[in-house]
Structure formats: C-alpha cells, structure tokens
CSV table of C-alpha atoms and ligand atoms in Angstrom, one decimal:
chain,number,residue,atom,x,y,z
G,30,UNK,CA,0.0,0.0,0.0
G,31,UNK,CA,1.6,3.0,-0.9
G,32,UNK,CA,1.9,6.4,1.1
G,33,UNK,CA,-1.3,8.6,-0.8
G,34,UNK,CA,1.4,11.6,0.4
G,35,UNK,CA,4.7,10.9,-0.7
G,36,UNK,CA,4.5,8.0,-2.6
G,37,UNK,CA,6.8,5.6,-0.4
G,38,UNK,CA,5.9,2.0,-0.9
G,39,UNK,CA,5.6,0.9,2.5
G,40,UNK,CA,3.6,1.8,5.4
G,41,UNK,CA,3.2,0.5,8.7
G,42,UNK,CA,-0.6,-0.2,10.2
G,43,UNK,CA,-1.2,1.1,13.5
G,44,UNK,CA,-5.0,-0.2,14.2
G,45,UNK,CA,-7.5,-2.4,12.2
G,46,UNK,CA,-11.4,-2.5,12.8
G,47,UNK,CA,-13.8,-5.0,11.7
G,48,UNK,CA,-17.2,-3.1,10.4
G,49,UNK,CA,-20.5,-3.6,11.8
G,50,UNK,CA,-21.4,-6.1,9.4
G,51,UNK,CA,-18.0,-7.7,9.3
G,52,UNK,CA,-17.6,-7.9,5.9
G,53,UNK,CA,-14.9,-5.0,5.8
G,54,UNK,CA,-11.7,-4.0,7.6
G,55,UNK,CA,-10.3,-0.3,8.1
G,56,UNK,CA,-6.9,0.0,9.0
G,57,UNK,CA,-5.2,3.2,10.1
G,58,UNK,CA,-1.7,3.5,8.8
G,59,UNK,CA,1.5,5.3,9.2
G,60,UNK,CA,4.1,5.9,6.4
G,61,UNK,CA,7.3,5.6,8.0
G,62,UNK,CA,8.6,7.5,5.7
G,63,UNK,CA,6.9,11.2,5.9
G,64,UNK,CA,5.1,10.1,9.0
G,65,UNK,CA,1.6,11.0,7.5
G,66,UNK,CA,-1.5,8.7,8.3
G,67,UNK,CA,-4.0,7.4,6.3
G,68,UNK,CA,-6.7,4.6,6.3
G,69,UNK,CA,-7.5,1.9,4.3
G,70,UNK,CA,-10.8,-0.3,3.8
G,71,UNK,CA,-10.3,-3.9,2.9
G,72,UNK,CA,-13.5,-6.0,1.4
G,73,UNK,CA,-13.2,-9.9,0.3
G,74,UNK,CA,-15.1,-9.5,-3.0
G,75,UNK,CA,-17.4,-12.0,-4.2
G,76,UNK,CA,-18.5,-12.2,-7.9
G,77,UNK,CA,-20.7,-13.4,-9.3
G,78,UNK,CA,-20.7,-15.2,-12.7
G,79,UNK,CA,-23.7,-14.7,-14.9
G,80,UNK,CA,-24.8,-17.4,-17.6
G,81,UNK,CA,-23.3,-14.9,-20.2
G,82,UNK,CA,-19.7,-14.5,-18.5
G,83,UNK,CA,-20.3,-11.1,-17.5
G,84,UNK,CA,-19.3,-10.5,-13.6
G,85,UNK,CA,-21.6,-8.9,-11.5
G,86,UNK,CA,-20.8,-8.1,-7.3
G,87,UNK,CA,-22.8,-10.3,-5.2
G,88,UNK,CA,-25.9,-9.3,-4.3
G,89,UNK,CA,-28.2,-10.7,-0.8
G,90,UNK,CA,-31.4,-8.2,-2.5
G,91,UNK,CA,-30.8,-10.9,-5.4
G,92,UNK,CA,-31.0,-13.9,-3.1
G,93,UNK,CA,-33.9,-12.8,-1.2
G,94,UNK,CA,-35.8,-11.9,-4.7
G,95,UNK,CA,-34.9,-15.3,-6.1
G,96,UNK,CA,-36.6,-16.9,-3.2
G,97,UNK,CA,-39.4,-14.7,-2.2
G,98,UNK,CA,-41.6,-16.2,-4.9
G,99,UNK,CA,-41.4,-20.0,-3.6
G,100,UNK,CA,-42.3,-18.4,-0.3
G,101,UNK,CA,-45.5,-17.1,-1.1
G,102,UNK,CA,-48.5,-17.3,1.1
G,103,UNK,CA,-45.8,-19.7,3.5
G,104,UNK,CA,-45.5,-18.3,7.3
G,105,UNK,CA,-41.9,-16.7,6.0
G,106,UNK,CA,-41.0,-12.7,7.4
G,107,UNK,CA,-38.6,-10.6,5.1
G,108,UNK,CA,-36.0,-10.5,8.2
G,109,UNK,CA,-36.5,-14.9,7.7
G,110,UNK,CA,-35.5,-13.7,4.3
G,111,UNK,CA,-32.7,-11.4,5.0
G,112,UNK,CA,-31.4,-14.2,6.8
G,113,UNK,CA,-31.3,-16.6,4.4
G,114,UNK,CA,-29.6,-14.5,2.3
G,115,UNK,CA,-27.0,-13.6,5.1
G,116,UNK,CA,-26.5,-17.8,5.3
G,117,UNK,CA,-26.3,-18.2,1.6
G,118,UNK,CA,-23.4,-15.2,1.5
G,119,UNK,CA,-21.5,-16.4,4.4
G,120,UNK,CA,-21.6,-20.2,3.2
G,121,UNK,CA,-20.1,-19.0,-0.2
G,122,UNK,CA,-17.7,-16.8,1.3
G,123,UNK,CA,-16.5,-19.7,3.5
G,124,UNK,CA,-15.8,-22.0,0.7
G,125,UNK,CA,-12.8,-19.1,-0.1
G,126,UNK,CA,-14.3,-19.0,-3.5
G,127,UNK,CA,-13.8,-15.3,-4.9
G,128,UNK,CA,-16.3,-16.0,-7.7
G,129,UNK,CA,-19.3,-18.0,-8.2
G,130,UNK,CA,-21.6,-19.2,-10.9
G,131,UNK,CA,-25.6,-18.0,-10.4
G,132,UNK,CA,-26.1,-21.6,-11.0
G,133,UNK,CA,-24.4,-22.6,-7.8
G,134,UNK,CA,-26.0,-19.7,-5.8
G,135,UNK,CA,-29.5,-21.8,-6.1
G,136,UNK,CA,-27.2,-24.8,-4.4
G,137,UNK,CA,-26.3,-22.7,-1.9
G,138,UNK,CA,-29.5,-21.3,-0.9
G,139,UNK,CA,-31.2,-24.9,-0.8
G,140,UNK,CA,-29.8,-26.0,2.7
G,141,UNK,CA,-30.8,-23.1,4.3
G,142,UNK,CA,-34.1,-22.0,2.8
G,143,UNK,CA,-35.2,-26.1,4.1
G,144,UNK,CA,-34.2,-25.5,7.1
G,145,UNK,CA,-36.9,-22.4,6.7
G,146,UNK,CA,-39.8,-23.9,5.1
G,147,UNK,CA,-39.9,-27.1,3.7
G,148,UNK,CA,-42.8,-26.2,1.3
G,149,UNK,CA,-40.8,-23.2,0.0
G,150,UNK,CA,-38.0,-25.5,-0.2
G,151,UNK,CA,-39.7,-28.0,-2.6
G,152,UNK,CA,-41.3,-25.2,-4.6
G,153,UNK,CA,-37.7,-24.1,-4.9
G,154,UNK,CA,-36.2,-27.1,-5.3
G,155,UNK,CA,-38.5,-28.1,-8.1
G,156,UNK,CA,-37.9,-25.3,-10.4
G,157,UNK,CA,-34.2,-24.9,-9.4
G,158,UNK,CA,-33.5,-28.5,-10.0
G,159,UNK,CA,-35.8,-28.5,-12.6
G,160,UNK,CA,-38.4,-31.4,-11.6
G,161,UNK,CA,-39.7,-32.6,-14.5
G,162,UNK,CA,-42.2,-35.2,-13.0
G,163,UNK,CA,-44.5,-36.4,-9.7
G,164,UNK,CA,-41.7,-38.7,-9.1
G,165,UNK,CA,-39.4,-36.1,-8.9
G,166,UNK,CA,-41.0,-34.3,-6.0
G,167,UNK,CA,-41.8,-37.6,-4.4
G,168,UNK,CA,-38.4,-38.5,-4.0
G,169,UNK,CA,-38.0,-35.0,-2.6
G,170,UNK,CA,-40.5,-35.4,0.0
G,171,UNK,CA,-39.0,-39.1,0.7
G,172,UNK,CA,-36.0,-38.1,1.7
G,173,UNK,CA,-37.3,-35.1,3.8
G,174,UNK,CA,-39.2,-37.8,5.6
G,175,UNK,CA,-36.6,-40.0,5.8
G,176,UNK,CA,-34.4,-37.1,7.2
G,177,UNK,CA,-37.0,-36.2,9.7
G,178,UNK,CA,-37.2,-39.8,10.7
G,179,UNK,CA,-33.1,-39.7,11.1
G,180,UNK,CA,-33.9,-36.5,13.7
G,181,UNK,CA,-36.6,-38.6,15.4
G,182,UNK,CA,-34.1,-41.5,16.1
G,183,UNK,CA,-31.2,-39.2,17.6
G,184,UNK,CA,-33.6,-37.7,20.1
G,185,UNK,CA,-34.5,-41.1,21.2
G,186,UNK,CA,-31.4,-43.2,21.5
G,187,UNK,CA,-28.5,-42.2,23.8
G,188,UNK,CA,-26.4,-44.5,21.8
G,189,UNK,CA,-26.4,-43.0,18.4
C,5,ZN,ZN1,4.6,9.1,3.3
C-alpha cells in the first residue's frame, strides 16, 4: 500500500477495525517514511458469474428476490428472508471462492431456505433443479421424511 502523500511504498498499520457487518476491515496507517497517516478499507469480493460470463458483485437483495416467490403465502417474514440470504453469503464466502456461478448460488441457498420452510424449499427445489415429474417431487418429499425420521431417532437413542 503506498503512502497517498509521498509515494513511499511501504507503510506500517497502526489499528485495524472489523465493520459492523464484518464484511470489511479499516486500518489506520502510518508511512514511515513522511510520517503521515492514512486509512485503508479492505473487502473480500465476491463475484458473481452470470450465464453470459459477465461478472456482477454479489448481491443478498438478489438472493432474497430469487426466493421470495417460492415463499408465497408460507408463514416466511422478510427478516426470515434477509437471513437466508445472510447464510447463503456467508456459506459461499467460507468456501474461499472469490467467484461463483448463479447456478451454484440456487445450491447454496437450498440447505438453508429447508431448514426455513420445507414447502418453499420443494417449490424451490422443483424449479431450481428442474423437476420434471411427480416422481421427482416424491423422491424430494421421501427423503425429507426420511431425514426427519433420522432426527426422530437421535432424540431417542443415547447411543447414536
Ligand atoms: Zn509518506
């Protein structure tokens, strides 16, 4: 990082702060050269890459629009929503992935929007992973059951 006064190519940081929404570090620096301080924000961007190949920042509004419609008339609130979103950024961000195709975002956001509603979650599901028959959704619903069945059985045996 170079001194925006003199130029010198070196300067020395003297406190860092995470933002609010931690997605963004300031750091106050000296130059040890002139002595002059000067911060610096630092963001981990996350792309993401469009069906065309054109790059566009990540966006949660994008998220929460994408799954808003599979949550209609379903006992969902816009801060459930926000939250989502929040899960689906922080899940990407933890893979250390810089980019990401929109493709994989509807991956991403199928974990947590279950967790939220499984109704939304098949509505989702069925047009994300483009369910092409009653089957499909059956073996959907089977293996929600079967999952919930898995949750029934660790509540009940101390041995599992
Ligand atoms: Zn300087």
């Amino acid at each position: 990082m170079f001194c925006p006064f003199c130029r010198h190519p070196d300067s020395r940081v003297i406190d860092s702060r995470t933002s609010d929404d931690g997605m963004s570090i300031r750091r106050r620096r000296q130059c040890p050269e002139c002595g002059r301080r000067f911060s610096t924000t630092e963001t981990a961007s996350l792309s993401v890459v469009k069906r065309n190949g054109v790059l566009e920042p990540f966006s949660r509004e994008k998220v929460v629009a994408g799954v808003r419609k599979a949550c209609q008339g379903r006992p969902v609130t816009d801060t459930d929503l926000a939250l989502l979103a929040q899960r689906v950024e922080e899940a990407i961000r933890a893979t250390g992935a810089s980019q990401i195709d929109a493709n994989d975002i509807g991956l991403a956001i199928l974990a947590p929007l279950r967790e939220l509603d499984e109704v939304a979650y098949l509505r989702f599901a069925s047009v994300y992973q483009a369910f092409e028959s009653l089957d499909d959704f059956e073996s959907a619903i089977t293996q929600l059951r079967h999952e919930h069945g898995d949750d029934r059985l660790r509540g009940s045996s101390p041995t599992s």
